[in-house]
Short mmCIF file of C-alpha atoms in Angstrom, two decimals:
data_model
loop_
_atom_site.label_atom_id
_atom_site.label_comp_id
_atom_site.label_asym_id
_atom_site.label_seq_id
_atom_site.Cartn_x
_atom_site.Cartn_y
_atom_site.Cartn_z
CA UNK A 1 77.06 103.37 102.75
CA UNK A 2 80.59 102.76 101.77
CA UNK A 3 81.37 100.20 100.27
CA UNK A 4 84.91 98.71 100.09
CA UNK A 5 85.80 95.33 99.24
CA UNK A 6 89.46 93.84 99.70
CA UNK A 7 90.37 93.75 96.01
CA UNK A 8 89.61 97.68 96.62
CA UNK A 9 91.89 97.99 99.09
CA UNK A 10 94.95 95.78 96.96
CA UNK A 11 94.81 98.60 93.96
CA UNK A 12 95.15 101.50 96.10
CA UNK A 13 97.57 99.83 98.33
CA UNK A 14 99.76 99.46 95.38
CA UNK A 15 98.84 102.38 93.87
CA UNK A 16 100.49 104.61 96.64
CA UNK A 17 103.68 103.52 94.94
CA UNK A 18 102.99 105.21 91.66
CA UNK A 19 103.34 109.12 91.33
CA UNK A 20 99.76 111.03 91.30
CA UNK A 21 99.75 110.71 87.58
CA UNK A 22 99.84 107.51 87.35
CA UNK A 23 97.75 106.80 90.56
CA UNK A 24 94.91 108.32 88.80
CA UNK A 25 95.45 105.86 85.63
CA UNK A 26 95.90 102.83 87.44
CA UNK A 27 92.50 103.71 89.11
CA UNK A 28 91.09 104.38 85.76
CA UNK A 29 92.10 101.01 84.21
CA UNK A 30 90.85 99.12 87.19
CA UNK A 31 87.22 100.84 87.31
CA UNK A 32 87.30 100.44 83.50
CA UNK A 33 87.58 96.77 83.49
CA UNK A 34 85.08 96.33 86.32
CA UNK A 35 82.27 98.35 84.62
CA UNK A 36 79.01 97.19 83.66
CA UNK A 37 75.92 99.32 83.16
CA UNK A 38 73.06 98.60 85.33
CA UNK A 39 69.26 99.99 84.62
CA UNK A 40 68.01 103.57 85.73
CA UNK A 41 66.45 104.62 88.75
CA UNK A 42 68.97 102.78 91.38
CA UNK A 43 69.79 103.74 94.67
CA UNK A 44 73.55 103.87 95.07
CA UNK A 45 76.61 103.58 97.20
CA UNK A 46 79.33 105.46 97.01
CA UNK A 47 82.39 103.83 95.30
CA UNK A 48 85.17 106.07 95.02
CA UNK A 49 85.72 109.10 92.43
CA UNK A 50 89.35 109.50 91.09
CA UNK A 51 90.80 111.39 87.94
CA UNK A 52 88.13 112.55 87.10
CA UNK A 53 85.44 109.66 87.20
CA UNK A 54 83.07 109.21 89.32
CA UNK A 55 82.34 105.30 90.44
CA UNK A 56 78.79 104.16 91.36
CA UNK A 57 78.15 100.94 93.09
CA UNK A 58 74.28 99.80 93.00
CA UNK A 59 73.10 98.67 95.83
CA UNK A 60 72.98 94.99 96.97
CA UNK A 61 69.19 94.87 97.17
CA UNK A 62 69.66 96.23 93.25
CA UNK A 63 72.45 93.60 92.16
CA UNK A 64 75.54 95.79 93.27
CA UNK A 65 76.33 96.41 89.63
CA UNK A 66 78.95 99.54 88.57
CA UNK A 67 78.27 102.77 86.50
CA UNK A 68 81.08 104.91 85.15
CA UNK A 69 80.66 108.18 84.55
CA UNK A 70 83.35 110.16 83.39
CA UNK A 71 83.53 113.84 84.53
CA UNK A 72 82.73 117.09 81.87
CA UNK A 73 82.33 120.40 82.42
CA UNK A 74 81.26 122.88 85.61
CA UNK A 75 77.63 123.62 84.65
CA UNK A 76 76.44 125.98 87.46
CA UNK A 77 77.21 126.42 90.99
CA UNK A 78 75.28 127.84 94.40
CA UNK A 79 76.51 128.24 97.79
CA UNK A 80 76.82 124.50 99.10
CA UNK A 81 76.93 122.87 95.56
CA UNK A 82 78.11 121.99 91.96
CA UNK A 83 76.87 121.01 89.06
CA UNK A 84 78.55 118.86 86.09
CA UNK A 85 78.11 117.38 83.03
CA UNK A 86 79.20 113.87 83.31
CA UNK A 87 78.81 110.94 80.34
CA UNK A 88 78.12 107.18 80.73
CA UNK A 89 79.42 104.79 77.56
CA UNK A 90 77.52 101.95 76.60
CA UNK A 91 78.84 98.51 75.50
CA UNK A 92 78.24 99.73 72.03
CA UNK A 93 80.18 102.65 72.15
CA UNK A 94 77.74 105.16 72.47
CA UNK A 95 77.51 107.55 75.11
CA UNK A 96 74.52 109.18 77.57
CA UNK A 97 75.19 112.72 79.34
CA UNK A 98 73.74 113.35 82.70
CA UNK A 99 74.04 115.82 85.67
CA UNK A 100 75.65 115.25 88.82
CA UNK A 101 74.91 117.52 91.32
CA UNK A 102 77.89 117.55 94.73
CA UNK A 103 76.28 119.07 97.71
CA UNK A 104 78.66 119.66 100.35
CA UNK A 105 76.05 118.64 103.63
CA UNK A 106 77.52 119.50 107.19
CA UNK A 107 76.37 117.28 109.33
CA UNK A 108 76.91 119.29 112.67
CA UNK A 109 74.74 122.00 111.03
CA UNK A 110 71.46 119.89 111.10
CA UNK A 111 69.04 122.10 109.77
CA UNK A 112 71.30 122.37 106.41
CA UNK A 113 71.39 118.78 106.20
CA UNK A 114 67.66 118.13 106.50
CA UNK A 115 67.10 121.11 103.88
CA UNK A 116 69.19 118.43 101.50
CA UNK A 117 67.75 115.03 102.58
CA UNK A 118 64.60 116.82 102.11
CA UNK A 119 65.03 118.06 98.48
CA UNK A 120 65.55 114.61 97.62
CA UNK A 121 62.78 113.34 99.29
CA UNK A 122 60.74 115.39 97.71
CA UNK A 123 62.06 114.67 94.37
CA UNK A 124 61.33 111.20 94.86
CA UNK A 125 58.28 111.51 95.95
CA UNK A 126 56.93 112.87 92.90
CA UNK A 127 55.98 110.46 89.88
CA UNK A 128 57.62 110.97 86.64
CA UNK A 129 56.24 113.61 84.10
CA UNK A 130 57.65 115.41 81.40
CA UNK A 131 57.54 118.74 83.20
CA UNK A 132 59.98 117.63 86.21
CA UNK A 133 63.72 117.30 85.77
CA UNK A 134 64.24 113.61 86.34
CA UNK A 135 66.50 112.19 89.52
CA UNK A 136 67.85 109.09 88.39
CA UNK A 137 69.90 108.26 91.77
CA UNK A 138 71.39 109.49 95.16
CA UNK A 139 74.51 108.44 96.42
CA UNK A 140 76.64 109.61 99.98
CA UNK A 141 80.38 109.55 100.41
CA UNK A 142 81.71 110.65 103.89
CA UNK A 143 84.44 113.43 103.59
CA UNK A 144 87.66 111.93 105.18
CA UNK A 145 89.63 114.07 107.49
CA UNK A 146 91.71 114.19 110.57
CA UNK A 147 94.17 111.80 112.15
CA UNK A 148 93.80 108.06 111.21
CA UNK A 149 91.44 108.95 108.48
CA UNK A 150 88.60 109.27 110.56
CA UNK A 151 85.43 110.89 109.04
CA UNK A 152 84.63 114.50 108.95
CA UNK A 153 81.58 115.73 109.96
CA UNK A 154 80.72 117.08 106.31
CA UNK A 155 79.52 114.73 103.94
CA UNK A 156 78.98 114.70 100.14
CA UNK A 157 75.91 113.94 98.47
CA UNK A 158 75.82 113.12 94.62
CA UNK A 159 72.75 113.44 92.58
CA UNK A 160 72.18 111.76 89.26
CA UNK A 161 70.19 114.10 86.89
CA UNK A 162 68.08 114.08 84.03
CA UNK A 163 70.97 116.36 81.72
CA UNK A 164 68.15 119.46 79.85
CA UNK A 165 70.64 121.69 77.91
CA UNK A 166 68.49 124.06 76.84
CA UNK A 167 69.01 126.51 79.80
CA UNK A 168 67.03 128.60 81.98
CA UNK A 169 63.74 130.71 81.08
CA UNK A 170 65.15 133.34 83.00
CA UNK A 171 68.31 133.27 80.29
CA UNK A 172 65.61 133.44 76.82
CA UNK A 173 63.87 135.97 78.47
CA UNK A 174 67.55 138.23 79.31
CA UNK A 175 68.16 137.79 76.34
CA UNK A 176 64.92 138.91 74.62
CA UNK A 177 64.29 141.82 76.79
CA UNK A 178 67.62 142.90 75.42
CA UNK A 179 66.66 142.37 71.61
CA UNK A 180 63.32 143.92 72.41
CA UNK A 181 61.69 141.22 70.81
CA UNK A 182 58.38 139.82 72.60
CA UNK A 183 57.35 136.34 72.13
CA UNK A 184 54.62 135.04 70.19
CA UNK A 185 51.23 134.24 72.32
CA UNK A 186 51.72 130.56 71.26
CA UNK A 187 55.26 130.16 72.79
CA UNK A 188 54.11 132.01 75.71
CA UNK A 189 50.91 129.79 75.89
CA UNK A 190 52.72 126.44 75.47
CA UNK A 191 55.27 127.80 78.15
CA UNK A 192 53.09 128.66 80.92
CA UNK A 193 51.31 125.35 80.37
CA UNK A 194 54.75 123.96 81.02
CA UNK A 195 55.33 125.74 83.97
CA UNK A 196 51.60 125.17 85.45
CA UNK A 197 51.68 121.41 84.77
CA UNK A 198 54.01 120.26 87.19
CA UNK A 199 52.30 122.10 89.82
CA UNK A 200 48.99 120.54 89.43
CA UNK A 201 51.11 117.45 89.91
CA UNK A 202 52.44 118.44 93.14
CA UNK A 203 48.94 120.07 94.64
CA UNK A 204 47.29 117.11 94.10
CA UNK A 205 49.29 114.64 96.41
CA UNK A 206 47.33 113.91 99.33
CA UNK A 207 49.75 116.09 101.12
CA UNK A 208 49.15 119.18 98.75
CA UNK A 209 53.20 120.17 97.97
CA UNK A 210 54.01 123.85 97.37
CA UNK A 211 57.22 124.89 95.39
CA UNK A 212 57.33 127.90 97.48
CA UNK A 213 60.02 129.35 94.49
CA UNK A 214 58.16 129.27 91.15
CA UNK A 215 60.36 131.10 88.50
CA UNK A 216 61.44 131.62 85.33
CA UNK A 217 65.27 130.53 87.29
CA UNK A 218 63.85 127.41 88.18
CA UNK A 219 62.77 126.46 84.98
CA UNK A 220 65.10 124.93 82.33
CA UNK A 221 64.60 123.56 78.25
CA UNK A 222 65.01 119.69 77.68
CA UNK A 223 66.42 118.96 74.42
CA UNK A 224 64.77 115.60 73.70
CA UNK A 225 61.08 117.12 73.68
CA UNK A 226 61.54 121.05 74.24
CA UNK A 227 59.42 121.29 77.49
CA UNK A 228 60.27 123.03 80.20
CA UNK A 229 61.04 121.02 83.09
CA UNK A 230 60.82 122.33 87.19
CA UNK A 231 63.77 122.21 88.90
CA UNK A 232 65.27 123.14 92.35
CA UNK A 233 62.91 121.59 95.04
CA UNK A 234 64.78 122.71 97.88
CA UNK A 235 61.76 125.05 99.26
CA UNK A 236 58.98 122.61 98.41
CA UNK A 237 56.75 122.12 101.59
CA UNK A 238 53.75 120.38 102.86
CA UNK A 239 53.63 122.84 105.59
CA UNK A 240 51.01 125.40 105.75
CA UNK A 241 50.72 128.85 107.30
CA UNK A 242 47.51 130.81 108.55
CA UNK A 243 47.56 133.60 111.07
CA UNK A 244 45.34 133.88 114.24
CA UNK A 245 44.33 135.65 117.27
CA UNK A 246 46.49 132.90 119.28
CA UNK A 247 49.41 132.86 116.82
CA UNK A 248 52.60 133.49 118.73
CA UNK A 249 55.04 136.05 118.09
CA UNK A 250 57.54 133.65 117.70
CA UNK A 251 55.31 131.78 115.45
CA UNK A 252 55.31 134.61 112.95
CA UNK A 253 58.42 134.67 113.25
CA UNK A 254 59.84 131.79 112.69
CA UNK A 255 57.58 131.46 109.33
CA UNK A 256 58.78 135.17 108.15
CA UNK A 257 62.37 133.55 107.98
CA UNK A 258 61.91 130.27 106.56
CA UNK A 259 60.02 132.59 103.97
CA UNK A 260 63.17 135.18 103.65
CA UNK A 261 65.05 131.84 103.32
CA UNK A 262 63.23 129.85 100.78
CA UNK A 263 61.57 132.24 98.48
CA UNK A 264 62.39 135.04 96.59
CA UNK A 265 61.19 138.73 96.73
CA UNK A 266 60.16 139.80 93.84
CA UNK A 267 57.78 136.70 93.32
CA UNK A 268 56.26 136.40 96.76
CA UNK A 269 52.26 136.36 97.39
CA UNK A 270 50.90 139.13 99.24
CA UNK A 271 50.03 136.66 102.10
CA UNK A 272 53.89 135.77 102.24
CA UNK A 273 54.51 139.41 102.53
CA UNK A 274 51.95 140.60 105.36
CA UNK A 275 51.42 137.29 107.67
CA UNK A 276 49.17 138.75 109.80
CA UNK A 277 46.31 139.35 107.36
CA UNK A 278 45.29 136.47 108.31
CA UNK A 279 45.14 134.12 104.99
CA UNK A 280 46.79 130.62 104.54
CA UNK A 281 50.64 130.45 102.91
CA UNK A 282 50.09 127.66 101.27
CA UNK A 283 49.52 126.50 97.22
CA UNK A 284 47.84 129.24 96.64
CA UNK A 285 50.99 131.26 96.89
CA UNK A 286 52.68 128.99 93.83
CA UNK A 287 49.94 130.25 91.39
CA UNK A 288 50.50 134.31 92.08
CA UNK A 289 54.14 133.30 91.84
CA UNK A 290 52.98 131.72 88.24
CA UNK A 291 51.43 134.81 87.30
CA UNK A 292 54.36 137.44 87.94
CA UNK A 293 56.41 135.31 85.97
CA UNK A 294 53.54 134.88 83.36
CA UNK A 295 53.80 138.79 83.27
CA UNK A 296 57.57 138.53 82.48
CA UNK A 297 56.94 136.15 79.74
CA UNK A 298 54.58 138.36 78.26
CA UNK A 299 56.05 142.05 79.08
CA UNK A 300 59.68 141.44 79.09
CA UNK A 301 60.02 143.03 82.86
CA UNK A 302 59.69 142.55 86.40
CA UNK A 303 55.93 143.02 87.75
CA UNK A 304 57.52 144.90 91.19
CA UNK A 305 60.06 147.14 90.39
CA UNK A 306 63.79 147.22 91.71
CA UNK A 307 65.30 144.99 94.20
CA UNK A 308 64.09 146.11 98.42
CA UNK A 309 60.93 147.36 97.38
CA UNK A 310 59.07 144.69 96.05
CA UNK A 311 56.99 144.25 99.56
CA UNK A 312 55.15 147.39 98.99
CA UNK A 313 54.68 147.05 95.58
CA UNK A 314 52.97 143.44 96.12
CA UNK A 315 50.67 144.90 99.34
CA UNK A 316 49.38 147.47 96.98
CA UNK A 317 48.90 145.91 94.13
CA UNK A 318 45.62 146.16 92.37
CA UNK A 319 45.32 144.43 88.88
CA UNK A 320 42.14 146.39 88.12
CA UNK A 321 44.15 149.43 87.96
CA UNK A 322 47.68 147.87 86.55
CA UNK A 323 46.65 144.89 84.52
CA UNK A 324 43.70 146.49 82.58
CA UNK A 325 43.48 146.04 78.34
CA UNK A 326 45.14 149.60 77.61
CA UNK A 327 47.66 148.91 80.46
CA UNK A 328 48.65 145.16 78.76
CA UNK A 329 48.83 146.61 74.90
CA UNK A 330 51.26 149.73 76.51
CA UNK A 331 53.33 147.58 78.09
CA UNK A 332 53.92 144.81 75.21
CA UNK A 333 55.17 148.12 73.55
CA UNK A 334 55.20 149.45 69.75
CA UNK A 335 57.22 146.88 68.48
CA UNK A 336 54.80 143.92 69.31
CA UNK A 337 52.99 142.52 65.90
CA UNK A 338 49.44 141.88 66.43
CA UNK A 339 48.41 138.61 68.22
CA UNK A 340 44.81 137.56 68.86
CA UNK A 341 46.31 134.88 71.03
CA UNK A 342 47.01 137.59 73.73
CA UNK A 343 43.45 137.51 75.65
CA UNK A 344 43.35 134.56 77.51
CA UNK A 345 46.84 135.00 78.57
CA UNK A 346 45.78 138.83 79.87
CA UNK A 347 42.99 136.84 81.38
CA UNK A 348 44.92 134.28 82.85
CA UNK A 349 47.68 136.96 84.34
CA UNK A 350 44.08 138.58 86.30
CA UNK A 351 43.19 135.63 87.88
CA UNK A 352 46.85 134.37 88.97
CA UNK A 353 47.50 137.83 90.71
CA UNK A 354 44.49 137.81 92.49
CA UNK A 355 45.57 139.33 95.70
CA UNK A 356 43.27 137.13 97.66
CA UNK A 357 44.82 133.65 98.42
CA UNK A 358 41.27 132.16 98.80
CA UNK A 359 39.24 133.59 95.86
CA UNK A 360 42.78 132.93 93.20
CA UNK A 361 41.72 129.97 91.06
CA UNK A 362 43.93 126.50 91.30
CA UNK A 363 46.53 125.59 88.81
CA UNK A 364 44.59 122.90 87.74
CA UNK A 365 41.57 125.57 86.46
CA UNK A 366 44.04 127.98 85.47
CA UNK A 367 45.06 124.90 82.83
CA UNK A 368 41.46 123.89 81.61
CA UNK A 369 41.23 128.00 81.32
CA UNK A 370 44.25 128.04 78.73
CA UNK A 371 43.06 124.51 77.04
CA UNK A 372 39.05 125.38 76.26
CA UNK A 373 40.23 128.68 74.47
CA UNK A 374 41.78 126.79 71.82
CA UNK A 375 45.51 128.77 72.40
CA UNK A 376 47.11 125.41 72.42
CA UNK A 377 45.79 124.49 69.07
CA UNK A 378 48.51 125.46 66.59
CA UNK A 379 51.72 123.83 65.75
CA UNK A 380 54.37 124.11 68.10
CA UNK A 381 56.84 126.05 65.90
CA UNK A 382 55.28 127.82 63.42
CA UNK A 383 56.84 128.27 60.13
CA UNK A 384 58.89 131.42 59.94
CA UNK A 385 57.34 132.86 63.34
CA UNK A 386 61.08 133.11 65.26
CA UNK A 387 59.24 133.84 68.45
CA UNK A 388 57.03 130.47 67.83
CA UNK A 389 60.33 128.42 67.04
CA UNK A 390 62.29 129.44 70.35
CA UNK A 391 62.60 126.25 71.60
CA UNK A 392 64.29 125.11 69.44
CA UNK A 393 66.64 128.26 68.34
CA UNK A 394 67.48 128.19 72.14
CA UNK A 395 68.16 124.66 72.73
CA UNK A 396 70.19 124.38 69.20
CA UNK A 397 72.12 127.17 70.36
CA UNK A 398 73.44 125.75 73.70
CA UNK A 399 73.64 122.21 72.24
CA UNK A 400 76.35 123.35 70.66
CA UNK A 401 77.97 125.02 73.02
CA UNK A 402 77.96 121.71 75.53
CA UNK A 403 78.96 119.57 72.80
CA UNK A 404 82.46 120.87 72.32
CA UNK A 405 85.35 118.23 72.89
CA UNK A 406 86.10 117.18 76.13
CA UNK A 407 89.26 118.27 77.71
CA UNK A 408 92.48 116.41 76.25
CA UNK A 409 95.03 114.47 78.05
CA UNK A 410 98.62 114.01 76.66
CA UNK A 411 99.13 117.21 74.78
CA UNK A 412 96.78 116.52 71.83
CA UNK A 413 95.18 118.80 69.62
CA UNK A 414 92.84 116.91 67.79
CA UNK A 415 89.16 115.78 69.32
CA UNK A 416 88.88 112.27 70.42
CA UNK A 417 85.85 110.76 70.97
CA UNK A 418 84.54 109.50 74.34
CA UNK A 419 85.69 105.94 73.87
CA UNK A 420 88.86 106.74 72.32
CA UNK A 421 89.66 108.60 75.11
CA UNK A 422 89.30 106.06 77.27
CA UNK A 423 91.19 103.26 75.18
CA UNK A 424 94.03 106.07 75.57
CA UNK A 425 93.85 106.29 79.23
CA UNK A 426 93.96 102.74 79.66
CA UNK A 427 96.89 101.61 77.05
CA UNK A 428 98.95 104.55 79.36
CA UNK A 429 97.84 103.30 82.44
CA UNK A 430 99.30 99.76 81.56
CA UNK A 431 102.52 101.14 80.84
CA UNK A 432 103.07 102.31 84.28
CA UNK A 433 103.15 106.07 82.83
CA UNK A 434 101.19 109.10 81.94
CA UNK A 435 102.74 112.01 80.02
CA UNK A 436 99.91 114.71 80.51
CA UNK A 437 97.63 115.89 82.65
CA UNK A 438 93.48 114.43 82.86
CA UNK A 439 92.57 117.52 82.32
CA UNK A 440 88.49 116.80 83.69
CA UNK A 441 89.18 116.20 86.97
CA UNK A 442 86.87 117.93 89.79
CA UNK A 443 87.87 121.13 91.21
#
């Protein structure tokens, strides 16, 4: 909820006086003086967000404490959101980087605003573990519109993110695929372990939860230990599907669009693609989706061909006939060095794309598979083996790309550091005057 108290309303009572510019710095001076840092994991209100910063207020039951964030770069955006880089200082001048993700929720379109509130139940449902990106907080602020500054019916909901810089899978493997370079069995070992852990995690709740989107999209590199972490849990569902004689039309309908909505093609289990064979859509469905991108990781390609016919491809699909040993070496292709590592992950790619849901092994087997045949054993980066050390050359690489100075205010054309910055802000602020634009302010 809200929350407004009256010394809130005094500063931006008086601050309609100033011009925008200097608005936006009296805001900043006052938020700055107020801020304390409070301990992760809290449940917030929304404060206000100004000049760039964005103002959390903890919750009474949590203290009611402050956080200050101030406002980076656009990382990514989708169709009802954005992403951004944000940073936190701490009383000792250092800083912490996050994600905030602003979703734009319409609250006369229910069924888009349950698809958000239930992402983030979902998310914090889940315990922590080193192969989920982490949600530190939630926060609403109520759009203001129409006469009297009543509220709109769209609403924005901020969530505070575990920041991974390291990018997508999907982006290393681009990338690759255009070097013609495949990766090492031990990277690709270490990454499908990655991907497969967090989903033994979520089909062992008492509810068993499906992803329902497992992809190389959805995963993305932390820095601070160079796992891959799940993201995106937007079509994550309890809900189960199975076909029979006294399944309504309407029924099979219904399911065949939440699956158009919420999945996507090319990664689909045959029982997502043909309802009416009769077998469950359920977590079943997230290990083939493991294995087609397993067969990206190791082949550098998509399993089903070009965009609109992937259905057919995935009905017909026989990994007898496409997935045996000659098949595998032709498809690594002439450049590929030799790798003994390569047989359990062949084996593993079988038994994830077995078309049956009920006879393909669990994630959690697919794991003990991968761990008992001792392709987990080596270092993590091995020493001159570029494939083996791709963690790191792709997190190093980005790092540096997200560490550039943050937009300057005043005209100034050297870096200034974080708290600097702020110290700047604040000494113009008190002189009633800014001479140049903040510069990080939300679009």
């Amino acid at each position: 909820m809200l929350d407004s108290s009256a010394d809130d309303v005094s500063i931006t009572d008086e601050s309609e006086k100033l011009s925008s510019k200097g608005k936006a710095a009296a805001m900043l001076s006052k938020t700055l003086k107020e801020c304390v840092v409070i301990g992760r994991r809290a449940r917030f209100s929304w404060r206000r967000m100004r000049a760039g910063v964005l103002v959390f207020k903890e919750s009474r039951e949590m203290g009611g404490g402050q956080r200050v964030f101030a406002i980076g770069k656009k990382l990514g955006e989708g169709g009802y959101s954005t992403i951004w880089l944000v940073h936190e200082w701490q009383p000792d001048g250092s800083e912490r980087q996050y994600a905030v993700k602003r979703v734009l929720v319409n609250r006369s379109d229910p069924e888009q605003a349950a698809a958000v509130e239930h992402e983030v139940t979902v998310m914090r449902s889940l315990p922590p573990h080193p192969n989920l990106v982490e949600l530190i907080g939630t926060c609403n602020r109520p759009q203001v519109g129409g006469a009297g500054g009543a509220s709109s019916s769209q609403e924005e909901m901020y969530l505070l993110l575990e920041l991974c810089r390291g990018g997508s899978l999907a982006e290393l493997l681009i990338a690759r695929a255009a070097e013609e370079a495949p990766l090492a069995s031990s990277f690709v070992a270490r990454t499908f372990r990655d991907m497969a852990m967090p989903l033994v995690l979520m089909h062992a709740q008492p509810r068993p939860l499906a992803h329902r989107d497992v992809k190389p999209e959805n995963y993305i590199l932390s820095d601070a230990d160079g796992r891959w972490r799940l993201c995106d849990f937007g079509s994550t569902t309890a809900d189960t599907f199975t076909y029979a004689s006294g399944t309504s039309a309407h029924a099979v309908s219904t399911e065949e669009e939440r699956i158009h909505k919420t999945s996507t093609p090319q990664y689909r289990a045959p029982e997502m693609c043909d309802l009416r064979r009769g077998e469950t859509v359920g977590i079943a469905a997230d290990v083939w989706a493991l294995g087609v991108s397993l067969y990206k990781l190791l082949f550098l390609r998509d399993l089903f061909g070009a965009a609109g016919e992937e259905r057919l491809g995935i009905l017909n699909f026989d990994p007898a006939k496409k997935l045996s040993p000659d098949d595998c070496a032709r498809l690594r292709g002439r450049r590929a060095a030799p790798d003994e590592g390569l047989g359990v992950l062949y084996d593993l790619l079988r038994a994830c794309l077995t078309p049956s849901a009920s006879a393909r092994p669990p994630a959690s087997s697919l794991l003990q598979m991968l761990t008992s045949s001792g392709a987990l054993s080596g270092p993590r980066s091995p020493p001159g083996d570029a494939a083996g050390s791709e963690h790191a050359h792709l997190a190093g690489r980005l790092i540096l790309s997200e560490l550039q100075p943050l937009s300057l205010i005043g005209g100034a054309t050297q870096p200034i550091t974080l708290p600097q910055k702020w110290m700047a802000l604040q000494r113009r602020s008190e002189r009633s005057r800014v001479s140049g634009e903040i510069c990080f302010a939300l679009e």
